[in-house]
Short mmCIF file of C-alpha atoms in Angstrom, two decimals:
data_model
loop_
_atom_site.label_atom_id
_atom_site.label_comp_id
_atom_site.label_asym_id
_atom_site.label_seq_id
_atom_site.Cartn_x
_atom_site.Cartn_y
_atom_site.Cartn_z
CA MET A 186 99.06 121.09 127.38
CA PRO A 187 96.18 123.36 128.22
CA ARG A 188 93.20 121.61 130.53
CA ARG A 189 89.95 121.41 128.98
CA GLU A 190 86.78 121.48 130.38
CA ASP A 191 85.78 117.71 129.47
CA ASP A 192 89.08 116.11 130.52
CA ASP A 193 87.44 115.07 133.66
CA VAL A 194 85.02 113.10 131.78
CA ALA A 195 87.53 109.52 131.30
CA PRO A 196 87.27 107.43 134.36
CA ARG A 197 90.39 107.71 135.82
CA PRO A 198 90.85 106.78 140.18
CA GLY A 199 89.24 109.51 142.29
CA ALA A 200 87.45 110.91 138.92
CA SER A 201 83.91 110.13 141.01
CA GLY A 202 84.64 111.76 143.70
CA THR A 203 81.84 113.36 143.83
CA ARG A 204 79.05 111.15 142.68
CA THR A 205 80.23 108.47 145.06
CA PRO A 206 79.33 110.01 148.35
CA ILE A 207 76.21 111.66 146.97
CA LEU A 208 74.88 108.66 145.94
CA VAL A 209 76.48 107.02 149.23
CA GLY A 210 74.50 109.96 150.91
CA GLY A 211 71.20 109.38 149.57
CA PHE A 212 71.68 105.89 149.95
CA ALA A 213 71.92 106.66 154.03
CA LEU A 214 69.17 108.64 153.93
CA ALA A 215 67.03 106.11 152.39
CA ALA A 216 67.74 103.27 155.11
CA ALA A 217 67.44 105.97 157.46
CA ALA A 218 64.58 106.86 156.75
CA THR A 219 62.91 103.46 155.96
CA LEU A 220 63.85 102.00 159.07
CA ALA A 221 62.00 105.61 160.81
CA VAL A 222 59.00 104.36 159.08
CA PHE A 223 58.69 101.38 160.10
CA LEU A 224 60.40 101.13 163.85
CA THR A 225 58.62 104.15 165.20
CA ASP A 226 54.86 105.75 165.26
CA ASN A 227 56.30 109.48 166.79
CA ALA A 228 54.86 111.99 163.78
CA GLN A 229 57.85 113.94 164.12
CA TYR A 230 59.82 111.36 163.07
CA LEU A 231 57.95 110.15 160.37
CA ARG A 232 57.87 114.00 159.17
CA LEU A 233 61.49 113.81 159.09
CA ALA A 234 62.02 110.11 157.20
CA VAL A 235 59.95 112.10 154.68
CA VAL A 236 62.15 114.76 154.25
CA ALA A 237 65.11 112.34 154.56
CA VAL A 238 63.42 110.41 151.71
CA ALA A 239 63.06 113.52 149.28
CA TRP A 240 66.95 114.78 149.99
CA ALA A 241 67.41 111.07 149.17
CA PHE A 242 65.64 111.43 145.53
CA VAL A 243 67.27 114.76 145.01
CA LEU A 244 70.87 113.55 145.39
CA ALA A 245 70.10 110.39 143.83
CA THR A 246 68.64 112.68 140.52
CA PHE A 247 72.09 115.35 140.97
CA ALA A 248 74.24 112.07 140.58
CA ALA A 249 71.95 110.64 137.92
CA GLY A 250 72.18 114.16 136.20
CA ARG A 251 75.97 114.80 136.32
CA ARG A 252 76.48 110.93 134.82
CA ASN A 253 74.07 112.16 131.68
CA THR A 254 75.57 115.93 131.64
CA ASP A 255 79.78 113.39 130.97
CA ARG A 256 78.03 111.15 128.58
CA VAL A 257 77.04 114.21 127.13
CA ALA A 258 80.83 115.72 127.37
CA ALA A 259 82.03 112.77 126.79
CA ALA A 260 80.05 112.07 123.45
CA ALA A 261 81.26 115.88 122.78
CA ARG A 262 84.82 114.97 123.09
CA GLU A 263 84.37 111.73 120.98
CA VAL A 264 83.36 113.30 118.56
CA GLU A 265 85.78 116.46 118.20
CA LEU A 266 89.47 113.80 118.32
CA ARG A 267 87.78 111.94 115.46
CA ARG A 268 87.22 115.43 113.81
CA ALA A 269 90.91 115.77 114.56
CA TYR A 270 92.25 112.20 113.36
CA GLU A 271 90.38 112.71 109.83
CA ARG A 272 91.79 116.38 109.63
CA GLU A 273 95.78 114.69 110.81
CA LEU A 274 95.03 112.20 108.38
CA GLU A 275 93.90 114.29 105.63
CA ARG A 276 97.19 116.08 106.40
CA GLU A 277 98.96 112.79 106.02
CA VAL A 278 97.58 112.18 103.19
CA ALA A 279 98.33 115.89 101.33
CA ALA A 280 101.78 115.17 102.86
CA ARG A 281 102.10 111.86 101.25
CA HIS A 282 100.60 112.60 98.08
CA GLU A 283 103.23 116.16 97.43
CA TYR A 284 106.13 113.83 98.65
CA GLU A 285 105.15 111.37 95.80
CA LEU A 286 104.75 114.09 93.15
CA GLU A 287 108.53 115.71 94.46
CA LEU A 288 109.79 112.15 93.65
CA GLU A 289 107.82 111.27 90.55
CA ASN A 290 109.70 114.87 89.57
CA GLU A 291 112.57 114.02 90.95
CA LEU A 292 113.14 110.28 88.68
CA ARG A 293 111.28 112.61 85.62
CA ARG A 294 114.26 114.75 85.27
CA GLU A 295 116.76 112.25 86.40
CA THR A 296 115.20 110.41 83.30
CA GLU A 297 115.71 113.42 81.44
CA ASP A 298 119.36 114.12 81.60
CA SER A 299 120.52 110.66 81.65
CA MET A 300 118.35 110.41 78.12
CA ARG A 301 120.34 113.69 76.84
CA TYR A 302 123.85 113.06 78.19
CA GLU A 303 122.97 109.55 75.91
CA LEU A 304 121.42 111.57 73.13
CA ASP A 305 124.66 114.14 73.03
CA ALA A 306 126.91 110.88 73.16
CA LEU A 307 125.02 109.61 70.14
CA ARG A 308 125.60 112.90 67.76
CA SER A 309 129.17 113.04 69.02
CA ASP A 310 129.03 109.38 67.83
CA ILE A 311 127.48 110.21 64.80
CA ALA A 312 129.38 113.13 63.94
CA ALA A 313 132.61 111.40 64.16
CA LEU A 314 131.04 108.98 61.84
CA SER A 315 130.84 111.36 59.15
CA GLY A 316 133.95 113.09 59.63
CA LEU A 317 135.09 109.08 59.06
CA ARG A 318 132.44 109.19 56.39
CA ASP A 319 134.30 112.42 54.84
CA GLU A 320 138.00 110.63 54.82
CA VAL A 321 136.58 107.33 53.43
CA ALA A 322 134.79 109.09 50.68
CA ARG A 323 138.12 111.26 49.98
CA VAL A 324 140.55 108.10 50.46
CA SER A 325 138.58 106.64 47.25
CA ALA A 326 138.79 109.66 45.67
CA LEU A 327 142.52 109.74 45.96
CA ARG A 328 142.35 106.11 44.88
CA GLY A 329 140.38 107.09 41.34
CA ASP A 330 142.69 109.92 41.18
CA ILE A 331 145.76 107.49 41.61
CA ALA A 332 144.55 104.40 39.31
CA ALA A 333 144.22 107.61 37.05
CA LEU A 334 147.41 108.73 37.32
CA SER A 335 148.79 105.04 37.13
CA GLY A 336 146.99 105.00 34.52
CA SER A 337 148.05 108.11 32.71
CA ALA A 338 151.54 107.47 33.58
CA THR A 339 151.59 103.90 31.96
CA THR A 340 150.39 105.36 29.18
CA SER A 341 151.88 108.10 28.75
CA ARG A 342 155.49 105.75 28.72
CA ARG A 343 154.39 103.30 26.21
#
């Protein structure tokens, strides 16, 4: 994965490697200037103390500015991560919705196929019953014919 410009925003061991020496240096300059002001009356040392205090202030300001820059970069990275998370969540929701639609269509197809099979079986049963009804009607007609023949046979014998 490529390195991002704000990857060093998150606190890691050794991540504050430049800030700590700057703050220590500023503190050391301020302490040395304070000692020089209280311990000497020499004008040259006092001037050097004023310059040291100025540099301590510059270093402290630089370190504080870097901290704010890190915070801004961290906030920007957080916003970017949130957007990426929301996009991923939307993709997952869309994939889930698509899966549910496919499942619904598959179940509908299976149900329709099952109903079609059952309807075809019922139609064939009805056709068979219709054939039986026709046969029963023929048998009934034959009975009538047999009864008529046996009645005419008995009348003709008498």
